Coordinates of C-alpha atoms in Angstrom, one line a residue:
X76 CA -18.4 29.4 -9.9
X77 CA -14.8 30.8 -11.4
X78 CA -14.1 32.2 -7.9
X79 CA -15.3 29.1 -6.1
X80 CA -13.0 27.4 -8.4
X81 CA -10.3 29.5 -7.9
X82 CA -10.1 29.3 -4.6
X83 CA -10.1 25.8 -4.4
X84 CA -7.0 26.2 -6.6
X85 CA -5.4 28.5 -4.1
X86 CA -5.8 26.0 -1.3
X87 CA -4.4 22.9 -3.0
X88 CA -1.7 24.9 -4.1
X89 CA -1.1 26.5 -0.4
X90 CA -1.5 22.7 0.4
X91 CA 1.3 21.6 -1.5
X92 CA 3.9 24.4 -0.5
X93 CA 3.0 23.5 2.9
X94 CA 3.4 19.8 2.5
X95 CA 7.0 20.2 1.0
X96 CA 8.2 22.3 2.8
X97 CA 9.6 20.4 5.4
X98 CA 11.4 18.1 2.7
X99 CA 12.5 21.4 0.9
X100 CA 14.2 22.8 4.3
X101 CA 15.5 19.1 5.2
X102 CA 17.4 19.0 2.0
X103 CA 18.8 22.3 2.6
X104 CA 20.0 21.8 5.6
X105 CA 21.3 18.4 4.5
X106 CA 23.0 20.0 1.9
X107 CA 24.0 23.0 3.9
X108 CA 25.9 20.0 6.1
X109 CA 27.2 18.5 3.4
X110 CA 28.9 21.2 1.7
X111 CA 30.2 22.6 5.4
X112 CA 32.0 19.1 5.7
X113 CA 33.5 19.3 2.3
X114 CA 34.9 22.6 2.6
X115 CA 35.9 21.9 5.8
X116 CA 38.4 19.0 4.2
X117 CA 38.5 20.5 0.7
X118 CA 41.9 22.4 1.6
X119 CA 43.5 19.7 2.3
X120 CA 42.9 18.4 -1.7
X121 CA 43.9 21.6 -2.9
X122 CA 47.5 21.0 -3.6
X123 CA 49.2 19.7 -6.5
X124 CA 48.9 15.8 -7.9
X125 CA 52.1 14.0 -6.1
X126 CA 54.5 13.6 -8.1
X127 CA 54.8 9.8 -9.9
X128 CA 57.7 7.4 -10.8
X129 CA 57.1 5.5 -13.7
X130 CA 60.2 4.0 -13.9
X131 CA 61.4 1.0 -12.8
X132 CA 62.8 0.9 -9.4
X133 CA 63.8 -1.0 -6.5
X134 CA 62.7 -0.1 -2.9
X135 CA 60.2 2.5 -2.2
X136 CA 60.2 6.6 -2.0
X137 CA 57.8 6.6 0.5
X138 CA 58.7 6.8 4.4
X139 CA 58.2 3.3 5.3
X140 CA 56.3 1.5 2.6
X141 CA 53.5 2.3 -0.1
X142 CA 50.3 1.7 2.1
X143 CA 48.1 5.1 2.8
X144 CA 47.6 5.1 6.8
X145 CA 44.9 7.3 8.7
X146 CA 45.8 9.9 10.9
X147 CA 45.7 13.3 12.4
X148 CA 47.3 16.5 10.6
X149 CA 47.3 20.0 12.0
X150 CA 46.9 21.9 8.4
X151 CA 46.5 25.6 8.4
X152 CA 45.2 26.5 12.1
X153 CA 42.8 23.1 11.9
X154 CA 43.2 19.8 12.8
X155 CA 41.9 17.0 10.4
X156 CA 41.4 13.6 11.8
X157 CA 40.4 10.2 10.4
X158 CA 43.2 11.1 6.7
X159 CA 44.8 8.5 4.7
X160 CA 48.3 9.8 4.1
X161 CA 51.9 9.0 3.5
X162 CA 55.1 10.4 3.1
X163 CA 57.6 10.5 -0.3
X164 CA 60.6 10.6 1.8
X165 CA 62.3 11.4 -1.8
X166 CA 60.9 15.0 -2.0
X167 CA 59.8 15.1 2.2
X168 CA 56.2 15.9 1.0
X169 CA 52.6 14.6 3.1
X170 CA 50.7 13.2 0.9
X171 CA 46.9 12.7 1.2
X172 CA 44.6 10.6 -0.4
X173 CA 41.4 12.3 -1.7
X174 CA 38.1 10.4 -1.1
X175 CA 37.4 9.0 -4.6
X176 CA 41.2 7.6 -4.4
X177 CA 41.7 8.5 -8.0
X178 CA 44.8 11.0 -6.9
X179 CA 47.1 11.8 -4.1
X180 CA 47.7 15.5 -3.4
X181 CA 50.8 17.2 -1.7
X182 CA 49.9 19.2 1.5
X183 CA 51.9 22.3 1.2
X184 CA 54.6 22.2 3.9
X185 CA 54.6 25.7 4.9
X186 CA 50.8 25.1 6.8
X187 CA 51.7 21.3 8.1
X188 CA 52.9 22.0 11.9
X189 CA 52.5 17.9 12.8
X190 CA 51.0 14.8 11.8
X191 CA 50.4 11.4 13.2
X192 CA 50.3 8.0 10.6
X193 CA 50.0 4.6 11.8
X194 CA 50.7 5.6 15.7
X195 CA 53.6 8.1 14.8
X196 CA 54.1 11.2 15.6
X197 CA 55.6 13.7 12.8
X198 CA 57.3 17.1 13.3
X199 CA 57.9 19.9 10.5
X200 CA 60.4 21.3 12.7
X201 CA 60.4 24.1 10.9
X202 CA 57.2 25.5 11.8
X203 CA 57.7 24.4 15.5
X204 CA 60.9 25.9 16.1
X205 CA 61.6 28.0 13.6
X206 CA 62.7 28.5 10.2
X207 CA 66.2 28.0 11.1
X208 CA 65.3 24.4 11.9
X209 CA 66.0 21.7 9.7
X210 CA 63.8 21.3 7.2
X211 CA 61.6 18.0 6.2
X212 CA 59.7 16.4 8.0
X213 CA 60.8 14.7 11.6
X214 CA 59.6 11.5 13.4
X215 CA 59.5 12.2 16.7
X216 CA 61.4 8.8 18.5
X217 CA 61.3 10.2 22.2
X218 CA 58.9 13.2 23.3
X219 CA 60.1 14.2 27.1
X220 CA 61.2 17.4 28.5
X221 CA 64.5 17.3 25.5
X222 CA 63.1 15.4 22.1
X223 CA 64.9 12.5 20.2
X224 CA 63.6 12.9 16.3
X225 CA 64.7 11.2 12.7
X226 CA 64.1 12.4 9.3
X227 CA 64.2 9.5 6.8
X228 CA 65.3 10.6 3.3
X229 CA 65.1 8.3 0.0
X230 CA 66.9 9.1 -2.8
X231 CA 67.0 7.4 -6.2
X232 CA 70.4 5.9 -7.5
X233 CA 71.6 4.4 -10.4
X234 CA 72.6 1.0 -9.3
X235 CA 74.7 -1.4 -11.9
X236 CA 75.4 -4.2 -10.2
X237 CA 73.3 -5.0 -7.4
X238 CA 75.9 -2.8 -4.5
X239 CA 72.9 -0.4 -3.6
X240 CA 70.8 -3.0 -2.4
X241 CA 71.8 -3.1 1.7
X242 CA 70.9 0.8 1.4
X243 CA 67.5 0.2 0.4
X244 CA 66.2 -0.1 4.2
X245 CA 63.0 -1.7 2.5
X246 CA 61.6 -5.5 1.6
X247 CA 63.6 -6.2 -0.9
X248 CA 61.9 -9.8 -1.6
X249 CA 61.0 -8.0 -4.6
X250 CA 64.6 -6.8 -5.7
X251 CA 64.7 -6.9 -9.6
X252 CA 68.7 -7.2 -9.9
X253 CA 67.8 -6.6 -13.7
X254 CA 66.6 -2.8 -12.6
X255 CA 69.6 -0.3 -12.6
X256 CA 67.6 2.6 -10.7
X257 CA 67.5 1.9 -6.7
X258 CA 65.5 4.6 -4.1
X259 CA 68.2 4.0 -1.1
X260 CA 67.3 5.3 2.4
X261 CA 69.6 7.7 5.2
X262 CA 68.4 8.3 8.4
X263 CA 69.3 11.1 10.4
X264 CA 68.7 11.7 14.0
X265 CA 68.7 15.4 15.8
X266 CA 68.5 16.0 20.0
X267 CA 65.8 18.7 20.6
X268 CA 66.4 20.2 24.3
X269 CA 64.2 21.6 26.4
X270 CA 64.4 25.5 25.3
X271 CA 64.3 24.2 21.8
X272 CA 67.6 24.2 20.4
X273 CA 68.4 21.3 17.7
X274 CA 71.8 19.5 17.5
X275 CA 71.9 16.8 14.9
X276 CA 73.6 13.8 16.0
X277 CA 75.2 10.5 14.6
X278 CA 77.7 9.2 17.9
X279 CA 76.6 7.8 21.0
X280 CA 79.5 10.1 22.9
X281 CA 77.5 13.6 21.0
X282 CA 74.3 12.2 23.5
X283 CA 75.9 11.7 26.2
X284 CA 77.5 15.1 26.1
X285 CA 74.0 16.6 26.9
X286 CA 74.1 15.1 30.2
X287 CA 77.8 15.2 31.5
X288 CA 77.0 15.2 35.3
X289 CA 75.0 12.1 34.9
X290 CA 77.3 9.9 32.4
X291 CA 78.5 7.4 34.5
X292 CA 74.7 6.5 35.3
X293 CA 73.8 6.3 31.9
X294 CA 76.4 4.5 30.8
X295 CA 75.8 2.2 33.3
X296 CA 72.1 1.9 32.7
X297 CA 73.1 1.2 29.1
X298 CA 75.5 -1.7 29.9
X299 CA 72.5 -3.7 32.1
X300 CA 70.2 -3.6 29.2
X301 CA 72.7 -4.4 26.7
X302 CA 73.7 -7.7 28.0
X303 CA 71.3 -9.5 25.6
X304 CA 73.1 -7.5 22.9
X305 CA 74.2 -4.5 21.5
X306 CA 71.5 -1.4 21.0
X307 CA 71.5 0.0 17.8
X308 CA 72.0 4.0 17.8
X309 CA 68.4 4.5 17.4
X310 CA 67.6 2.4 20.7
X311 CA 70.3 4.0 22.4
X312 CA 69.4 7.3 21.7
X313 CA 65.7 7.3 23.2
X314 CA 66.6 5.1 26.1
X315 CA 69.6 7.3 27.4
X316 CA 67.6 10.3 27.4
X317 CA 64.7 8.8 28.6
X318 CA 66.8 7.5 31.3
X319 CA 68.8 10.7 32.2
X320 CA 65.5 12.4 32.6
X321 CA 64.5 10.1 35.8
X322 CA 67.9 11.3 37.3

């Protein structure tokens, strides 16, 4: 009788194994999946908490505005899509926002070849061309055979009485003129030719140097489309290149 019972033992408990075994591997491999997609994205939340302002302010250190946009960034070798980031255009560091959304951590530069936020298209020149680039991090305007790119900087000002506030380049519906400390924004623009080499430039006549046997074409060009008004450098820039590069 013990052995009878004993055996019956054995099988239920052979029965049992069996039966959970399937869930057992599914988990594993559920897990295994899991924790392959987390460390997959987990060096991207390696870096350091961004760096806060808890003063008050008017305007914005970020790039554009405070919103976190998805995108693509080429990090380390890999590319990781589907990211909330942003840029603090104070200290020209990508930001990303972690999952939970309880921090934002700083990608370090040195590994960030390019990113793309809200439909733009970001350059660390430095680790495209070279270390003798500029440094920051570099909208790319116009992407042809040459490049057209901008770097926007914010920097944070002590303001007295209100003669910062054209400079802040931001909504300023919610301008406090009580607040003394003002992030103002600069702009700079660089032309990128075609074998790489990068001239910063701030006059219409530095563009059109670039393209001396085709001046008088652009500069007509530029006329026709400017009869409805003046372009602004930036719009100059990109459409005189783009333009000189059909000739």
């Amino acid at each position: 009788m013990r052995i009878y019972s004993n055996m019956r033992l054995l099988c239920k408990t052979l029965l049992a194994v069996a039966l959970i075994m399937p869930v057992y591997a599914a988990a594993q491999d559920d897990a295994s999946l899991y924790m392959e997609q987390s460390a997959g994205s987990a060096l991207l939340y390696r870096g350091h908490i961004a760096q806060s302002y808890p003063m008050a302010f008017n305007g914005t250190w970020f790039w554009t505005g405070p919103a976190f946009e998805k995108g693509e960034v080429a990090y380390n070798g890999t590319v990781y899509r589907d990211i909330p980031m942003n840029v603090d255009a104070s200290r020209q560091e990508l930001l990303v926002k972690t999952a939970s959304g309880a921090a934002d951590k700083v990608l370090n530069r040195d590994y960030v070849t390019w990113f793309t936020m809200g439909g733009h298209r970001f350059l660390n020149l430095q680790q495209t061309y070279g270390s003798e680039a500029p440094a920051g991090y570099w909208e790319v305007l116009y992407d042809g055979r040459a490049r057209i790119v901008r770097q926007v900087v914010r920097s944070l000002r002590r303001d007295m009485n209100g003669e910062l506030r054209p400079e802040i380049g931001y909504d300023d519906s919610t301008y406090r003129p009580e607040v003394h400390q003002t992030f103002t924004r600069s702009i700079s623009y660089c032309y990128i030719s075609e074998d790489g080499q990068i001239v910063p430039v701030r006059r219409r006549a530095q563009v059109l140097e670039f393209y001396k046997d085709r001046k008088r074409e652009i500069n007509r060009h530029i006329s026709n489309r400017e009869r409805a008004g003046k372009m602004d450098f930036e719009s100059f820039c990109t459409e005189a290149v783009r333009f000189a590069e059909t000739l």
